[in-house]
Amino acid sequence: MAALVRDLDAAACRAPQVAAVNLERCLGGLRGAGLRLGVATNDSESSARAQLQREGISGFFDFIAGYDSGFGGKPAPGQLLAFAAQLGVAPAQVAMVGDSLHDMAAARAAGMRAVAVLTGPAPAEVLAPAADVVLPTIDGLAGWLAGR
């Protein structure tokens, strides 16, 4: 089993990704607005870091956690609570952005805002009941936050 997990994590590090938006512009804008950013994924931390480095955006993030980072995986809130604790902010001050019901459940369990994006396989009608807002992509996050 350990060898299989190692092989799958290694393959995830190499898996090609397609950005839904211009990540440098989007993340740079969020950081420029004073927001702190993190990644909480059910992939391994090493594959998350590899993907972020490949895209040239790892420097935008203050926190990166995978299922194997010691905080558990989603839908449990451990990764999200660790992010808030590392930044020294109350969970209620954090918005969790995700594309799955596991993401929305983790946000709720952590006491955070749940922001759904439609860049994963789940459609709006599935995500909407579990989210505070459903956005087409993360490009809409800054506008939503400004309007709250």
Tab-separated table of N, CA and C in Angstrom:
chain	number	residue	atom	x	y	z
A	1	MET	N	0.820	-1.191	0.000
A	1	MET	CA	0.000	0.000	0.000
A	1	MET	C	0.870	1.263	0.000
A	2	ALA	N	1.934	1.266	0.802
A	2	ALA	CA	2.816	2.437	0.857
A	2	ALA	C	3.440	2.715	-0.506
A	3	ALA	N	3.821	1.668	-1.228
A	3	ALA	CA	4.409	1.850	-2.554
A	3	ALA	C	3.383	2.424	-3.525
A	4	LEU	N	2.148	1.976	-3.438
A	4	LEU	CA	1.092	2.492	-4.306
A	4	LEU	C	0.855	3.980	-4.029
A	5	VAL	N	0.789	4.348	-2.759
A	5	VAL	CA	0.600	5.751	-2.401
A	5	VAL	C	1.762	6.589	-2.925
A	6	ARG	N	2.971	6.103	-2.764
A	6	ARG	CA	4.157	6.814	-3.268
A	6	ARG	C	4.070	7.002	-4.777
A	7	ASP	N	3.684	5.930	-5.497
A	7	ASP	CA	3.577	6.017	-6.958
A	7	ASP	C	2.490	7.004	-7.388
A	8	LEU	N	1.358	6.966	-6.706
A	8	LEU	CA	0.272	7.881	-7.059
A	8	LEU	C	0.641	9.334	-6.763
A	9	ASP	N	1.300	9.565	-5.632
A	9	ASP	CA	1.736	10.923	-5.309
A	9	ASP	C	2.766	11.425	-6.321
A	10	ALA	N	3.678	10.549	-6.730
A	10	ALA	CA	4.679	10.939	-7.730
A	10	ALA	C	4.008	11.270	-9.057
A	11	ALA	N	3.012	10.476	-9.446
A	11	ALA	CA	2.289	10.746	-10.689
A	11	ALA	C	1.532	12.070	-10.596
A	12	ALA	N	0.967	12.362	-9.431
A	12	ALA	CA	0.245	13.628	-9.252
A	12	ALA	C	1.181	14.819	-9.389
A	13	CYS	N	2.424	14.662	-8.979
A	13	CYS	CA	3.407	15.750	-9.128
A	13	CYS	C	3.655	16.070	-10.593
A	14	ARG	N	3.558	15.052	-11.437
A	14	ARG	CA	3.842	15.222	-12.870
A	14	ARG	C	2.599	15.512	-13.712
A	15	ALA	N	1.428	15.342	-13.136
A	15	ALA	CA	0.183	15.472	-13.904
A	15	ALA	C	0.040	16.881	-14.456
A	16	PRO	N	-0.273	16.998	-15.734
A	16	PRO	CA	-0.473	18.335	-16.301
A	16	PRO	C	-1.744	18.973	-15.747
A	17	GLN	N	-1.694	20.260	-15.553
A	17	GLN	CA	-2.838	21.026	-15.068
A	17	GLN	C	-3.133	22.130	-16.085
A	18	VAL	N	-4.373	22.556	-16.114
A	18	VAL	CA	-4.769	23.661	-16.982
A	18	VAL	C	-5.416	24.726	-16.098
A	19	ALA	N	-4.821	25.892	-16.056
A	19	ALA	CA	-5.357	26.976	-15.240
A	19	ALA	C	-6.665	27.483	-15.825
A	20	ALA	N	-7.644	27.703	-14.969
A	20	ALA	CA	-8.945	28.213	-15.410
A	20	ALA	C	-8.916	29.722	-15.635
A	21	VAL	N	-7.951	30.384	-15.006
A	21	VAL	CA	-7.806	31.833	-15.114
A	21	VAL	C	-6.317	32.159	-15.159
A	22	ASN	N	-5.995	33.419	-15.403
A	22	ASN	CA	-4.614	33.861	-15.311
A	22	ASN	C	-4.270	33.937	-13.824
A	23	LEU	N	-3.588	32.911	-13.339
A	23	LEU	CA	-3.348	32.786	-11.905
A	23	LEU	C	-2.446	33.875	-11.347
A	24	GLU	N	-1.434	34.245	-12.078
A	24	GLU	CA	-0.527	35.283	-11.593
A	24	GLU	C	-1.267	36.601	-11.401
A	25	ARG	N	-2.086	36.957	-12.367
A	25	ARG	CA	-2.863	38.200	-12.268
A	25	ARG	C	-3.876	38.108	-11.132
A	26	CYS	N	-4.620	37.007	-11.078
A	26	CYS	CA	-5.666	36.840	-10.068
A	26	CYS	C	-5.082	36.811	-8.656
A	27	LEU	N	-4.116	35.933	-8.431
A	27	LEU	CA	-3.518	35.800	-7.105
A	27	LEU	C	-2.744	37.056	-6.713
A	28	GLY	N	-2.077	37.663	-7.689
A	28	GLY	CA	-1.369	38.913	-7.421
A	28	GLY	C	-2.330	40.008	-6.996
A	29	GLY	N	-3.485	40.049	-7.630
A	29	GLY	CA	-4.497	41.031	-7.251
A	29	GLY	C	-5.021	40.804	-5.844
A	30	LEU	N	-5.241	39.548	-5.493
A	30	LEU	CA	-5.712	39.229	-4.144
A	30	LEU	C	-4.658	39.586	-3.101
A	31	ARG	N	-3.407	39.246	-3.395
A	31	ARG	CA	-2.324	39.603	-2.469
A	31	ARG	C	-2.169	41.115	-2.386
A	32	GLY	N	-2.291	41.780	-3.527
A	32	GLY	CA	-2.190	43.232	-3.552
A	32	GLY	C	-3.285	43.909	-2.734
A	33	ALA	N	-4.415	43.224	-2.578
A	33	ALA	CA	-5.515	43.742	-1.769
A	33	ALA	C	-5.314	43.436	-0.285
A	34	GLY	N	-4.172	42.818	0.035
A	34	GLY	CA	-3.856	42.544	1.430
A	34	GLY	C	-4.311	41.198	1.945
A	35	LEU	N	-4.802	40.349	1.055
A	35	LEU	CA	-5.270	39.031	1.487
A	35	LEU	C	-4.112	38.062	1.632
A	36	ARG	N	-4.240	37.149	2.566
A	36	ARG	CA	-3.280	36.067	2.767
A	36	ARG	C	-3.905	34.816	2.168
A	37	LEU	N	-3.108	34.015	1.502
A	37	LEU	CA	-3.630	32.883	0.742
A	37	LEU	C	-3.034	31.571	1.204
A	38	GLY	N	-3.834	30.528	1.091
A	38	GLY	CA	-3.367	29.195	1.416
A	38	GLY	C	-3.971	28.166	0.494
A	39	VAL	N	-3.370	26.986	0.499
A	39	VAL	CA	-3.875	25.846	-0.259
A	39	VAL	C	-4.136	24.715	0.723
A	40	ALA	N	-5.324	24.154	0.643
A	40	ALA	CA	-5.688	22.965	1.415
A	40	ALA	C	-6.221	21.954	0.407
A	41	THR	N	-5.498	20.852	0.236
A	41	THR	CA	-5.862	19.889	-0.793
A	41	THR	C	-5.877	18.471	-0.243
A	42	ASN	N	-6.676	17.635	-0.865
A	42	ASN	CA	-6.672	16.214	-0.526
A	42	ASN	C	-5.636	15.461	-1.340
A	43	ASP	N	-4.847	16.170	-2.137
A	43	ASP	CA	-3.660	15.601	-2.772
A	43	ASP	C	-2.528	15.694	-1.757
A	44	SER	N	-1.388	15.144	-2.095
A	44	SER	CA	-0.240	15.248	-1.193
A	44	SER	C	0.307	16.677	-1.208
A	45	GLU	N	0.968	17.041	-0.135
A	45	GLU	CA	1.589	18.363	-0.085
A	45	GLU	C	2.648	18.493	-1.169
A	46	SER	N	3.406	17.421	-1.408
A	46	SER	CA	4.462	17.507	-2.424
A	46	SER	C	3.882	17.737	-3.815
A	47	SER	N	2.753	17.104	-4.128
A	47	SER	CA	2.173	17.342	-5.455
A	47	SER	C	1.593	18.746	-5.550
A	48	ALA	N	1.019	19.252	-4.465
A	48	ALA	CA	0.517	20.634	-4.484
A	48	ALA	C	1.665	21.606	-4.714
A	49	ARG	N	2.755	21.407	-3.980
A	49	ARG	CA	3.913	22.302	-4.143
A	49	ARG	C	4.487	22.204	-5.558
A	50	ALA	N	4.560	21.002	-6.092
A	50	ALA	CA	5.091	20.819	-7.448
A	50	ALA	C	4.220	21.545	-8.473
A	51	GLN	N	2.901	21.424	-8.336
A	51	GLN	CA	1.993	22.084	-9.280
A	51	GLN	C	2.099	23.607	-9.167
A	52	LEU	N	2.156	24.111	-7.945
A	52	LEU	CA	2.258	25.561	-7.748
A	52	LEU	C	3.580	26.103	-8.279
A	53	GLN	N	4.650	25.361	-8.058
A	53	GLN	CA	5.960	25.784	-8.579
A	53	GLN	C	5.977	25.745	-10.099
A	54	ARG	N	5.385	24.707	-10.677
A	54	ARG	CA	5.340	24.602	-12.143
A	54	ARG	C	4.621	25.796	-12.749
A	55	GLU	N	3.576	26.273	-12.072
A	55	GLU	CA	2.819	27.433	-12.561
A	55	GLU	C	3.494	28.759	-12.208
A	56	GLY	N	4.525	28.711	-11.364
A	56	GLY	CA	5.226	29.931	-10.966
A	56	GLY	C	4.459	30.771	-9.965
A	57	ILE	N	3.594	30.131	-9.173
A	57	ILE	CA	2.742	30.892	-8.261
A	57	ILE	C	2.903	30.490	-6.791
A	58	SER	N	3.851	29.656	-6.481
A	58	SER	CA	3.986	29.190	-5.095
A	58	SER	C	4.265	30.333	-4.130
A	59	GLY	N	4.914	31.376	-4.582
A	59	GLY	CA	5.233	32.512	-3.723
A	59	GLY	C	4.034	33.312	-3.255
A	60	PHE	N	2.879	33.103	-3.856
A	60	PHE	CA	1.679	33.820	-3.441
A	60	PHE	C	1.063	33.245	-2.164
A	61	PHE	N	1.494	32.043	-1.770
A	61	PHE	CA	0.816	31.323	-0.693
A	61	PHE	C	1.606	31.329	0.607
A	62	ASP	N	0.883	31.608	1.686
A	62	ASP	CA	1.448	31.606	3.035
A	62	ASP	C	1.379	30.220	3.663
A	63	PHE	N	0.569	29.353	3.116
A	63	PHE	CA	0.286	28.057	3.730
A	63	PHE	C	-0.065	27.068	2.632
A	64	ILE	N	0.519	25.891	2.697
A	64	ILE	CA	0.203	24.822	1.747
A	64	ILE	C	0.117	23.528	2.540
A	65	ALA	N	-1.037	22.865	2.466
A	65	ALA	CA	-1.221	21.611	3.190
A	65	ALA	C	-1.906	20.590	2.301
A	66	GLY	N	-1.418	19.361	2.378
A	66	GLY	CA	-2.045	18.230	1.720
A	66	GLY	C	-2.577	17.266	2.758
A	67	TYR	N	-3.144	16.168	2.266
A	67	TYR	CA	-3.684	15.165	3.190
A	67	TYR	C	-2.618	14.625	4.133
A	68	ASP	N	-1.359	14.748	3.728
A	68	ASP	CA	-0.251	14.154	4.475
A	68	ASP	C	0.554	15.180	5.283
A	69	SER	N	0.009	16.371	5.484
A	69	SER	CA	0.734	17.440	6.180
A	69	SER	C	0.540	17.427	7.693
A	70	GLY	N	-0.270	16.510	8.177
A	70	GLY	CA	-0.474	16.394	9.615
A	70	GLY	C	-1.742	17.034	10.138
A	71	PHE	N	-2.601	17.534	9.249
A	71	PHE	CA	-3.841	18.197	9.661
A	71	PHE	C	-5.079	17.424	9.240
A	72	GLY	N	-4.893	16.265	8.602
A	72	GLY	CA	-6.020	15.500	8.079
A	72	GLY	C	-6.403	15.991	6.698
A	73	GLY	N	-7.482	15.437	6.195
A	73	GLY	CA	-7.981	15.812	4.872
A	73	GLY	C	-9.404	16.317	4.967
A	74	LYS	N	-9.854	16.921	3.903
A	74	LYS	CA	-11.223	17.424	3.842
A	74	LYS	C	-12.167	16.241	3.597
A	75	PRO	N	-13.328	16.247	4.162
A	75	PRO	CA	-14.103	17.384	4.652
A	75	PRO	C	-13.841	17.788	6.105
A	76	ALA	N	-12.929	17.140	6.792
A	76	ALA	CA	-12.577	17.583	8.141
A	76	ALA	C	-11.924	18.970	8.058
A	77	PRO	N	-12.030	19.771	9.104
A	77	PRO	CA	-11.569	21.156	9.038
A	77	PRO	C	-10.101	21.380	9.411
A	78	GLY	N	-9.343	20.335	9.680
A	78	GLY	CA	-7.995	20.500	10.210
A	78	GLY	C	-7.087	21.400	9.394
A	79	GLN	N	-7.033	21.208	8.083
A	79	GLN	CA	-6.168	22.030	7.238
A	79	GLN	C	-6.578	23.495	7.307
A	80	LEU	N	-7.862	23.751	7.295
A	80	LEU	CA	-8.361	25.121	7.295
A	80	LEU	C	-8.087	25.804	8.631
A	81	LEU	N	-8.292	25.071	9.715
A	81	LEU	CA	-8.021	25.633	11.038
A	81	LEU	C	-6.531	25.882	11.229
A	82	ALA	N	-5.688	25.020	10.658
A	82	ALA	CA	-4.239	25.224	10.749
A	82	ALA	C	-3.833	26.491	9.995
A	83	PHE	N	-4.452	26.746	8.856
A	83	PHE	CA	-4.196	27.976	8.101
A	83	PHE	C	-4.539	29.195	8.952
A	84	ALA	N	-5.737	29.212	9.539
A	84	ALA	CA	-6.157	30.349	10.358
A	84	ALA	C	-5.212	30.528	11.552
A	85	ALA	N	-4.841	29.420	12.169
A	85	ALA	CA	-3.947	29.505	13.336
A	85	ALA	C	-2.583	30.045	12.934
A	86	GLN	N	-2.053	29.583	11.810
A	86	GLN	CA	-0.735	30.053	11.366
A	86	GLN	C	-0.755	31.551	11.089
A	87	LEU	N	-1.863	32.045	10.546
A	87	LEU	CA	-1.967	33.475	10.249
A	87	LEU	C	-2.418	34.293	11.446
A	88	GLY	N	-2.892	33.624	12.494
A	88	GLY	CA	-3.345	34.332	13.679
A	88	GLY	C	-4.660	35.057	13.482
A	89	VAL	N	-5.550	34.458	12.695
A	89	VAL	CA	-6.860	35.061	12.453
A	89	VAL	C	-7.956	34.093	12.901
A	90	ALA	N	-9.100	34.642	13.227
A	90	ALA	CA	-10.253	33.820	13.585
A	90	ALA	C	-10.777	33.127	12.330
A	91	PRO	N	-11.214	31.885	12.443
A	91	PRO	CA	-11.769	31.191	11.274
A	91	PRO	C	-12.885	31.974	10.581
A	92	ALA	N	-13.683	32.706	11.342
A	92	ALA	CA	-14.778	33.473	10.742
A	92	ALA	C	-14.280	34.574	9.806
A	93	GLN	N	-12.993	34.905	9.861
A	93	GLN	CA	-12.416	35.925	8.980
A	93	GLN	C	-11.874	35.322	7.689
A	94	VAL	N	-12.042	34.023	7.512
A	94	VAL	CA	-11.455	33.314	6.372
A	94	VAL	C	-12.554	32.853	5.423
A	95	ALA	N	-12.285	32.943	4.129
A	95	ALA	CA	-13.159	32.370	3.108
A	95	ALA	C	-12.436	31.187	2.487
A	96	MET	N	-13.077	30.037	2.524
A	96	MET	CA	-12.547	28.831	1.881
A	96	MET	C	-13.131	28.776	0.476
A	97	VAL	N	-12.264	28.728	-0.519
A	97	VAL	CA	-12.690	28.658	-1.918
A	97	VAL	C	-12.445	27.243	-2.404
A	98	GLY	N	-13.468	26.617	-2.942
A	98	GLY	CA	-13.296	25.256	-3.428
A	98	GLY	C	-14.320	24.888	-4.477
A	99	ASP	N	-14.092	23.710	-5.079
A	99	ASP	CA	-14.956	23.283	-6.175
A	99	ASP	C	-15.695	21.983	-5.886
A	100	SER	N	-15.771	21.590	-4.609
A	100	SER	CA	-16.430	20.330	-4.270
A	100	SER	C	-17.243	20.459	-2.993
A	101	LEU	N	-18.119	19.497	-2.775
A	101	LEU	CA	-18.884	19.476	-1.537
A	101	LEU	C	-17.982	19.206	-0.335
A	102	HIS	N	-16.881	18.475	-0.530
A	102	HIS	CA	-15.923	18.287	0.556
A	102	HIS	C	-15.337	19.636	0.989
A	103	ASP	N	-15.056	20.497	0.026
A	103	ASP	CA	-14.536	21.827	0.334
A	103	ASP	C	-15.555	22.644	1.126
A	104	MET	N	-16.810	22.604	0.686
A	104	MET	CA	-17.851	23.365	1.366
A	104	MET	C	-18.075	22.826	2.777
A	105	ALA	N	-18.049	21.513	2.941
A	105	ALA	CA	-18.225	20.905	4.266
A	105	ALA	C	-17.065	21.269	5.186
A	106	ALA	N	-15.855	21.289	4.656
A	106	ALA	CA	-14.695	21.673	5.464
A	106	ALA	C	-14.824	23.127	5.913
A	107	ALA	N	-15.264	24.000	5.017
A	107	ALA	CA	-15.449	25.409	5.366
A	107	ALA	C	-16.461	25.549	6.496
A	108	ARG	N	-17.583	24.887	6.364
A	108	ARG	CA	-18.629	24.961	7.396
A	108	ARG	C	-18.118	24.404	8.723
A	109	ALA	N	-17.428	23.263	8.682
A	109	ALA	CA	-16.910	22.639	9.903
A	109	ALA	C	-15.885	23.536	10.596
A	110	ALA	N	-15.167	24.341	9.815
A	110	ALA	CA	-14.158	25.249	10.374
A	110	ALA	C	-14.746	26.584	10.809
A	111	GLY	N	-16.001	26.843	10.470
A	111	GLY	CA	-16.608	28.133	10.801
A	111	GLY	C	-16.193	29.237	9.861
A	112	MET	N	-15.911	28.872	8.606
A	112	MET	CA	-15.460	29.826	7.596
A	112	MET	C	-16.542	30.054	6.548
A	113	ARG	N	-16.373	31.113	5.764
A	113	ARG	CA	-17.246	31.341	4.610
A	113	ARG	C	-16.946	30.283	3.564
A	114	ALA	N	-17.958	29.826	2.876
A	114	ALA	CA	-17.820	28.795	1.858
A	114	ALA	C	-18.075	29.413	0.489
A	115	VAL	N	-17.024	29.481	-0.328
A	115	VAL	CA	-17.107	30.061	-1.664
A	115	VAL	C	-16.876	28.951	-2.681
A	116	ALA	N	-17.892	28.644	-3.442
A	116	ALA	CA	-17.783	27.600	-4.459
A	116	ALA	C	-17.390	28.221	-5.795
A	117	VAL	N	-16.545	27.501	-6.523
A	117	VAL	CA	-16.190	27.890	-7.883
A	117	VAL	C	-16.518	26.730	-8.815
A	118	LEU	N	-16.857	27.066	-10.039
A	118	LEU	CA	-17.321	26.069	-11.002
A	118	LEU	C	-16.210	25.570	-11.918
A	119	THR	N	-15.018	25.455	-11.398
A	119	THR	CA	-13.888	24.988	-12.201
A	119	THR	C	-13.571	23.525	-11.950
A	120	GLY	N	-14.405	22.845	-11.200
A	120	GLY	CA	-14.271	21.405	-10.973
A	120	GLY	C	-15.463	20.692	-11.582
A	121	PRO	N	-15.645	19.437	-11.250
A	121	PRO	CA	-16.723	18.664	-11.864
A	121	PRO	C	-18.119	18.944	-11.304
A	122	ALA	N	-18.233	19.542	-10.122
A	122	ALA	CA	-19.546	19.758	-9.514
A	122	ALA	C	-20.251	20.953	-10.145
A	123	PRO	N	-21.515	20.779	-10.508
A	123	PRO	CA	-22.268	21.902	-11.094
A	123	PRO	C	-22.817	22.836	-10.012
A	124	ALA	N	-23.241	24.000	-10.437
A	124	ALA	CA	-23.754	25.023	-9.517
A	124	ALA	C	-24.904	24.504	-8.678
A	125	GLU	N	-25.811	23.740	-9.264
A	125	GLU	CA	-26.975	23.280	-8.509
A	125	GLU	C	-26.605	22.310	-7.377
A	126	VAL	N	-25.463	21.679	-7.475
A	126	VAL	CA	-24.979	20.810	-6.394
A	126	VAL	C	-24.287	21.646	-5.316
A	127	LEU	N	-23.479	22.607	-5.727
A	127	LEU	CA	-22.692	23.395	-4.788
A	127	LEU	C	-23.492	24.491	-4.074
A	128	ALA	N	-24.452	25.088	-4.751
A	128	ALA	CA	-25.160	26.255	-4.221
A	128	ALA	C	-25.772	26.046	-2.836
A	129	PRO	N	-26.433	24.933	-2.565
A	129	PRO	CA	-27.027	24.783	-1.230
A	129	PRO	C	-25.997	24.751	-0.093
A	130	ALA	N	-24.758	24.421	-0.402
A	130	ALA	CA	-23.718	24.302	0.618
A	130	ALA	C	-22.818	25.531	0.702
A	131	ALA	N	-23.003	26.491	-0.191
A	131	ALA	CA	-22.071	27.622	-0.304
A	131	ALA	C	-22.739	28.952	0.047
A	132	ASP	N	-21.906	29.910	0.427
A	132	ASP	CA	-22.382	31.281	0.610
A	132	ASP	C	-22.558	31.970	-0.735
A	133	VAL	N	-21.742	31.570	-1.691
A	133	VAL	CA	-21.801	32.133	-3.034
A	133	VAL	C	-21.196	31.104	-3.990
A	134	VAL	N	-21.654	31.117	-5.238
A	134	VAL	CA	-21.079	30.297	-6.291
A	134	VAL	C	-20.567	31.245	-7.371
A	135	LEU	N	-19.278	31.148	-7.641
A	135	LEU	CA	-18.639	31.993	-8.654
A	135	LEU	C	-18.191	31.128	-9.827
A	136	PRO	N	-18.182	31.679	-11.034
A	136	PRO	CA	-17.699	30.888	-12.169
A	136	PRO	C	-16.242	30.437	-11.981
A	137	THR	N	-15.385	31.362	-11.515
A	137	THR	CA	-13.969	31.075	-11.277
A	137	THR	C	-13.495	31.932	-10.096
A	138	ILE	N	-12.241	31.752	-9.701
A	138	ILE	CA	-11.708	32.580	-8.615
A	138	ILE	C	-11.510	34.029	-9.042
A	139	ASP	N	-11.596	34.298	-10.325
A	139	ASP	CA	-11.501	35.696	-10.770
A	139	ASP	C	-12.591	36.569	-10.146
A	140	GLY	N	-13.708	35.975	-9.766
A	140	GLY	CA	-14.795	36.743	-9.170
A	140	GLY	C	-14.662	36.949	-7.671
A	141	LEU	N	-13.621	36.375	-7.054
A	141	LEU	CA	-13.498	36.431	-5.604
A	141	LEU	C	-13.285	37.848	-5.081
A	142	ALA	N	-12.401	38.606	-5.689
A	142	ALA	CA	-12.126	39.967	-5.220
A	142	ALA	C	-13.386	40.824	-5.244
A	143	GLY	N	-14.148	40.733	-6.301
A	143	GLY	CA	-15.395	41.499	-6.392
A	143	GLY	C	-16.404	41.085	-5.343
A	144	TRP	N	-16.531	39.785	-5.114
A	144	TRP	CA	-17.454	39.299	-4.096
A	144	TRP	C	-17.033	39.783	-2.712
A	145	LEU	N	-15.760	39.684	-2.415
A	145	LEU	CA	-15.269	40.134	-1.111
A	145	LEU	C	-15.480	41.636	-0.922
A	146	ALA	N	-15.273	42.407	-1.978
A	146	ALA	CA	-15.446	43.863	-1.895
A	146	ALA	C	-16.902	44.243	-1.680
A	147	GLY	N	-17.807	43.435	-2.196
A	147	GLY	CA	-19.232	43.741	-2.081
A	147	GLY	C	-19.876	43.250	-0.799
A	148	ARG	N	-19.159	42.527	0.016
A	148	ARG	CA	-19.735	41.996	1.263
A	148	ARG	C	-19.813	43.041	2.316
